[in-house]
Amino acid sequence: MQRFKSLLPQARFSSRSLYSHPRPFSAQPNYAQRNDDEEDPQNQILVQGRAKSRAAILNRPSSLNALTTSMVARLKRLYDSWEENSDIGFVLMKGSGTAFCSGADVVRLYHSLNEGNAEEAKEFFKTLYSFVYLQGTYLKPHVSILNGRTMGCGSGISLPGMFRVIFSHPEAQIGFHPDAGASYLLSGLPGYLGEYLALTGDKLNGVEMIACRLATHYSLNARLAWLEERLGKLVTDDPSIVEASLSQYADLVYPDRSGILHKIDTIDRCFSHDTVEEIIEALEKEAAEFLDEWCLTTLQKIREASPLSLKVILRSIREGRFETLDQCLVREYRVSVRAISKNVSSDFVEGVRARMVDKDFAPKWDPPSLKDVSEDMVDHYFSPFDELEPELVLPTALREPYM
């Protein structure tokens, strides 16, 4: 327990997220239901004006607030204008319904790719990563209230803020990779917890995010309305005053003994290895030697994932340990474009089909096993583009990331 107490947030962050309910983040979004009002770009992102702040509300509740290109573009325009407006002291983001954000609308991307429209998918990633960089360099306090499910790039648009909270990254199970700055954030977690989360898609609850310093404040759901009322009345641009208001409604919590953080020593032993094959071998050894059911469950999660994605993900997290936020986003953009191009593999399309569209949960991965994934395949995902494919360009000369 002492190890976890030492991980509790002590330093100030330049942006804040608040976790308000210990709900698990394992359920997959239901993209089948559509609401015509929700598909109006203006209605997808609502705005609330307050005394000295503005709130952006993700508003596609029937799709668990899954992100589209138009939503992210509107968020970027809003955040740009709010940063320039001297009458606005701080900004806030939250979701409507039962989720904060379930990540990208991957089913929409799936249909675009099947229709041969890869450019639409590229535009989504370019817009998303540019917005994440804007948040990672934002000059005003930014509060994210994550009251409900938060997955994939949903964490990417909330974590580069001042007060932050919780995420789950199940991308390996759909043949993709943790993106939107995830390789930067996951690689900075204690020990090799980032590798574990990225390769298994396992989730952390709000208490565990506090212990890992990915969250700054934890509040029970019953306090949320009071907290929002308090924030709405603030007339300030001082981060310390915003933080004090959040702390006023925060609860002191410690990780449960049955939680994943109490497996941190096993995680470090197993996930510190250089290759996915060695990680699997270490887990098998732990399972056999200690009759550890957790190791068996972890092995099952890894074996269900795309073999190619597993190798790409491990390399991405390892490279993220030595890169800045902007460097991680540029690299992630290359990997994302390669994943949707189908030049090496169609695992992303196949993974979305199996888990989100047909829901047979029986993807046919290609390559089908780790031994069939060559180094050249993995290298291709990370190599710079040629002159026909532009790289992601971020305004690093104008906006230097503080993360």
Tab-separated table of N, CA and C in Angstrom, residues 159-233:
chain	number	residue	atom	x	y	z
A	159	LEU	N	-7.126	13.994	-21.414
A	159	LEU	CA	-5.951	13.913	-20.556
A	159	LEU	C	-4.949	15.036	-20.732
A	160	PRO	N	-4.830	15.667	-21.896
A	160	PRO	CA	-3.859	16.758	-21.966
A	160	PRO	C	-4.350	18.029	-21.296
A	161	GLY	N	-5.344	17.937	-20.450
A	161	GLY	CA	-5.855	19.109	-19.765
A	161	GLY	C	-5.269	19.237	-18.381
A	162	MET	N	-5.800	20.164	-17.635
A	162	MET	CA	-5.219	20.464	-16.345
A	162	MET	C	-5.650	19.514	-15.247
A	163	PHE	N	-6.850	19.067	-15.283
A	163	PHE	CA	-7.349	18.199	-14.213
A	163	PHE	C	-7.874	16.932	-14.892
A	164	ARG	N	-7.149	15.848	-14.749
A	164	ARG	CA	-7.482	14.714	-15.591
A	164	ARG	C	-7.889	13.437	-14.876
A	165	VAL	N	-8.472	12.497	-15.674
A	165	VAL	CA	-9.004	11.258	-15.119
A	165	VAL	C	-8.751	10.020	-15.964
A	166	ILE	N	-9.531	9.188	-16.236
A	166	ILE	CA	-9.478	7.762	-16.502
A	166	ILE	C	-9.614	7.307	-17.949
A	167	PHE	N	-9.026	6.173	-18.305
A	167	PHE	CA	-9.200	5.662	-19.662
A	167	PHE	C	-9.058	4.156	-19.755
A	168	SER	N	-9.473	3.641	-20.923
A	168	SER	CA	-9.282	2.241	-21.289
A	168	SER	C	-8.890	2.231	-22.753
A	169	HIS	N	-7.944	1.356	-23.106
A	169	HIS	CA	-7.464	1.319	-24.492
A	169	HIS	C	-7.577	-0.102	-25.059
A	170	PRO	N	-8.733	-0.426	-25.670
A	170	PRO	CA	-8.940	-1.771	-26.212
A	170	PRO	C	-8.553	-1.901	-27.683
A	171	GLU	N	-7.644	-1.045	-28.183
A	171	GLU	CA	-7.368	-1.016	-29.628
A	171	GLU	C	-6.767	-2.305	-30.167
A	172	ALA	N	-5.963	-3.012	-29.367
A	172	ALA	CA	-5.346	-4.251	-29.860
A	172	ALA	C	-6.406	-5.267	-30.262
A	173	GLN	N	-7.570	-5.214	-29.606
A	173	GLN	CA	-8.638	-6.172	-29.898
A	173	GLN	C	-9.375	-5.841	-31.197
A	174	ILE	N	-9.126	-4.642	-31.764
A	174	ILE	CA	-9.735	-4.320	-33.063
A	174	ILE	C	-8.660	-4.079	-34.127
A	175	GLY	N	-7.448	-4.576	-33.885
A	175	GLY	CA	-6.411	-4.476	-34.894
A	175	GLY	C	-5.889	-3.076	-35.106
A	176	PHE	N	-5.893	-2.250	-34.050
A	176	PHE	CA	-5.421	-0.877	-34.178
A	176	PHE	C	-4.342	-0.640	-33.127
A	177	HIS	N	-4.153	0.592	-32.700
A	177	HIS	CA	-3.126	0.914	-31.703
A	177	HIS	C	-3.621	2.082	-30.855
A	178	PRO	N	-3.181	2.193	-29.599
A	178	PRO	CA	-3.550	3.347	-28.774
A	178	PRO	C	-2.979	4.629	-29.381
A	179	ASP	N	-3.855	5.578	-29.684
A	179	ASP	CA	-3.408	6.774	-30.399
A	179	ASP	C	-3.882	8.033	-29.674
A	180	ALA	N	-3.884	9.159	-30.380
A	180	ALA	CA	-4.277	10.456	-29.807
A	180	ALA	C	-3.445	10.796	-28.577
A	181	GLY	N	-2.133	10.519	-28.669
A	181	GLY	CA	-1.229	10.810	-27.571
A	181	GLY	C	-1.112	9.712	-26.542
A	182	ALA	N	-1.764	8.568	-26.775
A	182	ALA	CA	-1.756	7.490	-25.777
A	182	ALA	C	-0.364	6.907	-25.576
A	183	SER	N	0.445	6.849	-26.635
A	183	SER	CA	1.783	6.287	-26.457
A	183	SER	C	2.632	7.177	-25.562
A	184	TYR	N	2.337	8.461	-25.525
A	184	TYR	CA	3.024	9.388	-24.627
A	184	TYR	C	2.550	9.179	-23.188
A	185	LEU	N	1.248	9.081	-22.995
A	185	LEU	CA	0.687	8.962	-21.651
A	185	LEU	C	0.939	7.583	-21.049
A	186	LEU	N	0.718	6.531	-21.830
A	186	LEU	CA	0.894	5.181	-21.309
A	186	LEU	C	2.348	4.903	-20.959
A	187	SER	N	3.263	5.425	-21.767
A	187	SER	CA	4.682	5.161	-21.514
A	187	SER	C	5.173	5.848	-20.252
A	188	GLY	N	4.421	6.820	-19.757
A	188	GLY	CA	4.812	7.525	-18.551
A	188	GLY	C	4.202	6.974	-17.279
A	189	LEU	N	3.422	5.909	-17.375
A	189	LEU	CA	2.821	5.310	-16.187
A	189	LEU	C	3.867	4.559	-15.376
A	190	PRO	N	3.586	4.270	-14.109
A	190	PRO	CA	4.569	3.571	-13.268
A	190	PRO	C	4.984	2.235	-13.865
A	191	GLY	N	6.281	1.959	-13.819
A	191	GLY	CA	6.801	0.688	-14.290
A	191	GLY	C	6.394	0.377	-15.711
A	192	TYR	N	5.842	-0.806	-15.904
A	192	TYR	CA	5.417	-1.244	-17.242
A	192	TYR	C	3.899	-1.401	-17.314
A	193	LEU	N	3.217	-0.608	-16.482
A	193	LEU	CA	1.757	-0.637	-16.498
A	193	LEU	C	1.213	-0.200	-17.854
A	194	GLY	N	1.863	0.747	-18.509
A	194	GLY	CA	1.412	1.204	-19.823
A	194	GLY	C	1.425	0.099	-20.854
A	195	GLU	N	2.487	-0.709	-20.846
A	195	GLU	CA	2.550	-1.838	-21.771
A	195	GLU	C	1.422	-2.825	-21.489
A	196	TYR	N	1.177	-3.075	-20.214
A	196	TYR	CA	0.099	-3.998	-19.846
A	196	TYR	C	-1.257	-3.505	-20.355
A	197	LEU	N	-1.573	-2.247	-20.093
A	197	LEU	CA	-2.876	-1.704	-20.501
A	197	LEU	C	-3.017	-1.698	-22.019
A	198	ALA	N	-1.952	-1.343	-22.719
A	198	ALA	CA	-2.021	-1.245	-24.175
A	198	ALA	C	-2.159	-2.603	-24.839
A	199	LEU	N	-1.473	-3.611	-24.313
A	199	LEU	CA	-1.492	-4.929	-24.947
A	199	LEU	C	-2.726	-5.747	-24.585
A	200	THR	N	-3.330	-5.471	-23.432
A	200	THR	CA	-4.489	-6.265	-22.999
A	200	THR	C	-5.815	-5.542	-23.181
A	201	GLY	N	-5.786	-4.201	-23.266
A	201	GLY	CA	-7.033	-3.452	-23.323
A	201	GLY	C	-7.754	-3.390	-21.998
A	202	ASP	N	-7.066	-3.746	-20.907
A	202	ASP	CA	-7.701	-3.724	-19.595
A	202	ASP	C	-7.991	-2.281	-19.185
A	203	LYS	N	-8.851	-2.127	-18.191
A	203	LYS	CA	-9.311	-0.803	-17.787
A	203	LYS	C	-8.802	-0.459	-16.394
A	204	LEU	N	-8.726	0.833	-16.136
A	204	LEU	CA	-8.466	1.331	-14.792
A	204	LEU	C	-9.682	2.123	-14.340
A	205	ASN	N	-10.041	2.000	-13.070
A	205	ASN	CA	-11.122	2.836	-12.559
A	205	ASN	C	-10.548	4.151	-12.038
A	206	GLY	N	-11.422	5.015	-11.597
A	206	GLY	CA	-10.992	6.339	-11.183
A	206	GLY	C	-10.010	6.316	-10.027
A	207	VAL	N	-10.203	5.418	-9.080
A	207	VAL	CA	-9.298	5.323	-7.938
A	207	VAL	C	-7.898	4.952	-8.414
A	208	GLU	N	-7.820	4.002	-9.336
A	208	GLU	CA	-6.521	3.584	-9.854
A	208	GLU	C	-5.858	4.687	-10.668
A	209	MET	N	-6.667	5.493	-11.363
A	209	MET	CA	-6.104	6.598	-12.110
A	209	MET	C	-5.530	7.664	-11.190
A	210	ILE	N	-6.157	7.861	-10.046
A	210	ILE	CA	-5.613	8.777	-9.049
A	210	ILE	C	-4.228	8.295	-8.613
A	211	ALA	N	-4.121	7.001	-8.311
A	211	ALA	CA	-2.858	6.443	-7.841
A	211	ALA	C	-1.754	6.551	-8.882
A	212	CYS	N	-2.139	6.519	-10.153
A	212	CYS	CA	-1.156	6.602	-11.245
A	212	CYS	C	-0.884	8.031	-11.693
A	213	ARG	N	-1.541	8.986	-11.071
A	213	ARG	CA	-1.406	10.397	-11.419
A	213	ARG	C	-1.959	10.731	-12.803
A	214	LEU	N	-2.794	9.891	-13.328
A	214	LEU	CA	-3.498	10.230	-14.560
A	214	LEU	C	-4.767	11.008	-14.242
A	215	ALA	N	-5.242	10.860	-13.033
A	215	ALA	CA	-6.370	11.668	-12.551
A	215	ALA	C	-5.870	12.590	-11.465
A	216	THR	N	-6.488	13.737	-11.338
A	216	THR	CA	-6.109	14.660	-10.279
A	216	THR	C	-7.120	14.703	-9.153
A	217	HIS	N	-8.397	14.414	-9.454
A	217	HIS	CA	-9.430	14.485	-8.428
A	217	HIS	C	-10.447	13.364	-8.656
A	218	TYR	N	-10.957	12.850	-7.567
A	218	TYR	CA	-11.989	11.807	-7.609
A	218	TYR	C	-13.171	12.297	-6.794
A	219	SER	N	-14.355	12.237	-7.395
A	219	SER	CA	-15.547	12.704	-6.692
A	219	SER	C	-16.685	11.722	-6.889
A	220	LEU	N	-17.435	11.498	-5.843
A	220	LEU	CA	-18.617	10.650	-5.951
A	220	LEU	C	-19.663	11.331	-6.829
A	221	ASN	N	-20.456	10.529	-7.485
A	221	ASN	CA	-21.442	11.048	-8.429
A	221	ASN	C	-22.425	12.014	-7.761
A	222	ALA	N	-22.720	11.772	-6.495
A	222	ALA	CA	-23.682	12.615	-5.781
A	222	ALA	C	-23.203	14.051	-5.639
A	223	ARG	N	-21.904	14.274	-5.711
A	223	ARG	CA	-21.350	15.614	-5.549
A	223	ARG	C	-21.220	16.366	-6.875
A	224	LEU	N	-21.453	15.674	-7.977
A	224	LEU	CA	-21.120	16.246	-9.277
A	224	LEU	C	-21.913	17.513	-9.575
A	225	ALA	N	-23.208	17.518	-9.293
A	225	ALA	CA	-24.020	18.700	-9.574
A	225	ALA	C	-23.538	19.898	-8.759
A	226	TRP	N	-23.163	19.664	-7.509
A	226	TRP	CA	-22.649	20.751	-6.672
A	226	TRP	C	-21.338	21.284	-7.243
A	227	LEU	N	-20.488	20.351	-7.684
A	227	LEU	CA	-19.203	20.761	-8.240
A	227	LEU	C	-19.385	21.627	-9.487
A	228	GLU	N	-20.253	21.184	-10.385
A	228	GLU	CA	-20.470	21.955	-11.610
A	228	GLU	C	-21.068	23.328	-11.300
A	229	GLU	N	-21.955	23.380	-10.314
A	229	GLU	CA	-22.524	24.671	-9.918
A	229	GLU	C	-21.424	25.594	-9.390
A	230	ARG	N	-20.526	25.028	-8.602
A	230	ARG	CA	-19.423	25.812	-8.051
A	230	ARG	C	-18.505	26.327	-9.166
A	231	LEU	N	-18.152	25.460	-10.097
A	231	LEU	CA	-17.279	25.875	-11.196
A	231	LEU	C	-17.952	26.942	-12.055
A	232	GLY	N	-19.254	26.811	-12.253
A	232	GLY	CA	-19.975	27.764	-13.088
A	232	GLY	C	-20.003	29.165	-12.512
A	233	LYS	N	-19.835	29.284	-11.203
A	233	LYS	CA	-19.867	30.592	-10.552
A	233	LYS	C	-18.486	31.233	-10.434
